[in-house]
Coordinates of C-alpha atoms and ligand atoms in Angstrom, one line a residue:
M1 CA 0.0 0.0 0.0
T2 CA 1.3 3.5 -0.8
V3 CA 0.9 6.1 1.8
E4 CA 0.4 9.5 0.3
L5 CA 1.7 12.6 2.0
S6 CA -1.1 14.8 3.2
R7 CA -1.1 18.6 3.6
G8 CA -3.7 18.1 6.4
T9 CA -2.2 19.0 9.8
L10 CA -3.0 19.3 13.4
G11 CA -0.6 22.0 14.6
H12 CA -0.2 23.9 17.8
G13 CA -3.2 26.2 17.8
Y14 CA -4.4 25.4 14.3
T15 CA -5.6 22.7 11.9
V16 CA -5.4 22.4 8.1
V17 CA -8.1 20.2 6.5
T18 CA -7.8 19.6 2.7
P19 CA -10.4 18.1 0.4
A20 CA -8.3 14.9 0.3
N21 CA -8.7 14.6 4.1
H22 CA -12.5 14.8 4.1
Y23 CA -14.2 11.9 5.8
P24 CA -17.9 12.6 5.9
S25 CA -20.1 12.2 9.0
R26 CA -23.8 12.1 9.6
L27 CA -26.1 14.4 11.7
P28 CA -29.7 13.7 12.6
E29 CA -30.9 16.9 11.1
L30 CA -29.2 16.0 7.8
G31 CA -30.7 12.6 7.4
D32 CA -28.6 10.6 4.9
Q33 CA -26.8 13.7 3.5
P34 CA -23.1 13.7 4.3
V35 CA -21.4 16.4 6.3
V36 CA -17.8 17.2 6.8
K37 CA -17.2 18.7 10.2
L38 CA -14.3 21.1 9.5
V39 CA -14.1 22.2 13.1
T40 CA -16.3 21.8 16.2
P41 CA -15.9 22.8 19.9
R42 CA -14.3 19.3 20.4
M43 CA -11.3 20.9 18.8
A44 CA -10.6 23.0 21.8
P45 CA -10.7 25.9 22.2
S46 CA -13.0 26.4 19.2
R47 CA -16.3 28.1 20.0
I48 CA -17.7 27.4 16.5
G49 CA -18.9 24.5 14.4
E50 CA -18.1 24.9 10.7
Y51 CA -19.5 22.3 8.4
L52 CA -19.4 21.5 4.7
V53 CA -22.9 20.2 3.9
S54 CA -23.6 18.4 0.6
L55 CA -27.2 17.9 -0.4
S56 CA -28.2 15.5 -3.1
A57 CA -30.7 16.7 -5.8
G58 CA -34.1 17.1 -4.1
G59 CA -32.5 16.4 -0.7
G60 CA -32.9 18.6 2.4
T61 CA -32.6 18.9 6.2
V62 CA -35.0 18.0 8.9
R63 CA -36.0 21.2 10.6
T64 CA -34.5 21.8 14.0
V65 CA -34.4 24.7 16.4
E66 CA -31.5 25.0 18.8
A67 CA -32.1 27.5 21.5
G68 CA -29.3 30.1 21.7
F69 CA -27.5 29.2 18.5
E70 CA -27.1 31.4 15.5
T71 CA -26.2 30.2 12.0
F72 CA -24.5 31.6 8.9
V73 CA -24.8 29.7 5.6
Y74 CA -22.7 30.4 2.4
G75 CA -23.5 28.8 -0.9
L76 CA -20.7 27.0 -2.8
D77 CA -22.3 25.0 -5.6
G78 CA -25.8 24.2 -6.8
T79 CA -29.1 25.9 -6.0
T80 CA -29.8 25.2 -2.3
V81 CA -32.6 27.2 -0.7
L82 CA -32.7 28.2 3.0
L83 CA -36.2 28.5 4.5
A84 CA -36.5 30.4 7.8
D85 CA -39.4 32.5 9.3
G86 CA -41.6 32.0 6.2
A87 CA -38.9 33.4 3.9
E88 CA -36.9 31.6 1.2
H89 CA -33.3 32.5 0.5
P90 CA -31.7 31.0 -2.6
L91 CA -28.1 29.9 -1.8
G92 CA -26.5 29.5 -5.1
P93 CA -22.7 30.1 -5.3
G94 CA -21.7 33.3 -3.5
A95 CA -25.1 33.8 -1.8
F96 CA -25.4 33.9 2.0
A97 CA -27.9 34.1 4.9
Y98 CA -27.7 34.7 8.6
V99 CA -30.2 33.0 10.8
P100 CA -30.6 34.7 14.2
E101 CA -30.4 32.7 17.5
S102 CA -33.1 30.2 18.3
T103 CA -34.6 30.5 14.8
A104 CA -35.6 27.3 13.0
Y105 CA -34.4 26.8 9.4
D106 CA -34.4 24.2 6.7
L107 CA -32.0 23.7 3.7
R108 CA -33.4 22.3 0.5
A109 CA -31.4 21.3 -2.6
G110 CA -33.0 22.1 -6.0
A111 CA -33.0 19.9 -9.0
T112 CA -29.2 19.6 -8.8
A113 CA -27.0 18.7 -5.8
G114 CA -25.9 21.6 -3.6
R115 CA -23.0 22.4 -1.3
V116 CA -23.0 25.0 1.4
L117 CA -20.8 26.0 4.3
V118 CA -22.5 26.3 7.6
V119 CA -21.1 28.2 10.6
K120 CA -22.9 27.6 14.0
R121 CA -22.1 29.3 17.3
R122 CA -23.8 30.2 20.5
Y123 CA -24.9 33.9 20.3
E124 CA -23.2 36.0 22.9
G125 CA -25.2 39.1 23.5
H126 CA -24.1 42.4 25.0
P127 CA -26.1 44.7 27.3
G128 CA -27.7 47.6 25.5
H129 CA -27.7 45.8 22.1
D130 CA -30.6 43.9 20.6
A131 CA -29.7 40.6 19.0
P132 CA -29.3 40.9 15.2
A133 CA -32.1 40.1 12.8
A134 CA -32.0 37.9 9.8
I135 CA -29.8 39.0 6.8
S136 CA -29.3 37.6 3.4
G137 CA -27.5 38.7 0.3
H138 CA -24.9 37.8 -2.3
R139 CA -21.1 38.5 -2.5
D140 CA -21.7 40.5 -5.7
D141 CA -24.2 42.9 -4.1
E142 CA -21.3 45.3 -3.2
P143 CA -17.8 45.7 -4.5
F144 CA -14.8 44.6 -2.6
A145 CA -13.2 47.5 -0.6
E146 CA -9.6 48.5 -1.0
T147 CA -7.3 48.0 2.0
A148 CA -4.0 49.8 2.9
V149 CA -2.2 47.0 1.0
P150 CA -2.4 47.4 -2.8
G151 CA -3.8 44.2 -4.4
F152 CA -5.6 43.1 -1.1
T153 CA -9.3 43.8 -1.0
R154 CA -12.1 42.8 1.4
R155 CA -15.9 42.3 1.2
E156 CA -17.7 42.2 4.6
L157 CA -20.8 40.1 4.4
L158 CA -22.2 41.1 7.9
P159 CA -22.3 44.6 9.5
V160 CA -18.8 45.1 11.0
G161 CA -19.6 48.3 12.9
D162 CA -22.5 47.1 15.0
P163 CA -21.6 45.7 18.5
A164 CA -24.8 43.6 18.5
W165 CA -22.9 41.2 16.2
D166 CA -20.5 38.8 17.8
F167 CA -18.9 37.6 14.6
N168 CA -17.9 38.8 11.1
M169 CA -17.8 36.9 7.9
S170 CA -15.4 38.4 5.4
L171 CA -14.1 37.6 1.9
L172 CA -10.4 38.5 1.7
R173 CA -9.0 38.7 -1.9
F174 CA -5.3 38.9 -2.9
A175 CA -3.7 39.6 -6.3
P176 CA -0.9 37.1 -7.2
G177 CA 2.0 37.5 -4.8
V178 CA 0.2 39.9 -2.5
G179 CA -0.5 39.1 1.2
L180 CA -1.3 40.3 4.7
D181 CA 1.1 43.0 5.8
K182 CA 2.1 41.4 9.0
I183 CA 2.1 38.2 11.1
E184 CA -1.0 38.8 13.2
V185 CA -1.4 37.5 16.8
H186 CA -4.9 38.2 18.2
D187 CA -7.4 37.0 20.7
E188 CA -10.1 36.3 18.1
E189 CA -10.3 32.8 16.5
H190 CA -10.8 32.1 12.8
G191 CA -12.4 29.5 10.6
L192 CA -11.0 30.0 7.1
Y193 CA -12.2 28.4 3.9
M194 CA -10.2 28.9 0.6
T195 CA -12.7 29.9 -2.0
E196 CA -10.2 30.5 -4.9
G197 CA -6.5 30.0 -5.7
G198 CA -3.9 29.3 -3.1
G199 CA -0.7 30.5 -1.5
T200 CA 1.4 30.1 1.6
Y201 CA -0.2 30.3 5.1
M202 CA 2.2 30.9 8.0
L203 CA 0.6 29.3 11.1
G204 CA 2.6 29.4 14.3
S205 CA 6.1 29.1 12.9
E206 CA 5.3 26.8 10.1
A207 CA 4.6 27.6 6.4
H208 CA 1.8 25.6 4.8
Q209 CA 0.9 25.5 1.1
V210 CA -2.9 26.0 0.8
A211 CA -5.3 25.6 -2.1
D212 CA -8.9 26.0 -3.1
G213 CA -11.2 24.1 -0.8
D214 CA -8.8 23.9 2.1
F215 CA -10.0 24.8 5.6
I216 CA -7.9 26.3 8.5
Y217 CA -9.0 26.6 12.1
M218 CA -6.9 29.2 14.0
A219 CA -7.2 29.3 17.7
P220 CA -6.9 32.6 19.7
Y221 CA -3.3 33.9 19.6
C222 CA -2.3 31.7 16.7
P223 CA 0.4 33.6 14.8
Q224 CA -0.9 33.9 11.2
G225 CA 0.2 35.4 7.9
F226 CA -0.7 34.8 4.2
T227 CA 0.8 35.4 0.8
A228 CA -1.0 34.5 -2.4
G229 CA 0.8 32.2 -4.9
P230 CA 2.1 33.7 -8.2
G231 CA -0.3 31.7 -10.4
G232 CA -3.5 33.7 -9.9
P233 CA -5.6 35.6 -7.3
A234 CA -6.4 33.9 -4.0
E235 CA -9.5 34.4 -1.9
Y236 CA -10.8 33.1 1.4
L237 CA -14.0 33.3 3.5
L238 CA -13.1 34.2 7.0
Y239 CA -15.0 33.7 10.3
K240 CA -13.9 36.0 13.1
D241 CA -15.5 36.5 16.5
V242 CA -15.7 40.3 17.3
W243 CA -16.9 42.9 19.8
R244 CA -16.5 40.7 22.9
D245 CA -13.9 40.7 25.6
G246 CA -13.2 36.9 25.7
F247 CA -14.9 36.2 29.1
S248 CA -17.8 34.2 27.8
A249 CA -18.2 30.9 29.8
P250 CA -16.8 27.9 28.0
V251 CA -19.6 25.5 26.9
D252 CA -19.5 22.0 28.3
Ligands
LIG301 O1 -9.1 40.3 10.1 C1 -8.2 39.4 10.4 O2 -8.0 39.0 11.5 C2 -7.5 38.8 9.2 N1 -6.6 39.8 8.6 N2 -6.8 37.6 9.5 C3 -6.4 36.7 8.6 O3 -6.7 36.9 7.4 N3 -5.8 35.6 9.0
LIG302 MN1 -6.6 37.4 11.8

């Protein structure tokens, strides 16, 4: 038997999970539809679950309501639809929806199979701020914004200036050879999904080659830096917890 080298890694304060590493699981609310658990709170200290859900043509989820949990869904392939509070949100590639805490939702694939990324976390409120309401949209609804680094642009999918929100979802896009301007070390954790291209991710003190479809979990204080490869633009969808001081009680 030949053993192939894998880019998938469990490092100190991070994981890298590549498409070649995927080993699908099942969840009751997904019936017989496979799910890849990219990270869950079992991977301490993660406070999120991030899941790659594949729905076969005509397939869907069994409706559940989980008290206290909020959900973000991003469309990757196909024509999945999210149903919540009597509204239907098409989740084709690049479309997204935020489902507020304790709100029931269903996912339904259309005539073709669909793939979506699901981020789940316990909503952490803040005194004086009402919990956010539902939001949906598409990555193309607004242009990417310039940053201080030429060739590096961002598109914020959720309101970043409102402390009612306890997380951001952002698309970060880099021209070939362009990267972050520093090695960051910060209290917030990340779930990162490569949506296009690839490059070199510095995690702790290790350099990892990453490509389209790879997932990285970065724990609080994980040193992190990125430079896109020379072959084309690179882009990732980034979860980051925001606007909280880090004292929320760990979930058992
Ligand atoms: O906003 C961020 O923390 C972002 N620059 N981090 C990252 O891309 N790893
Ligand atoms: Mn960061």
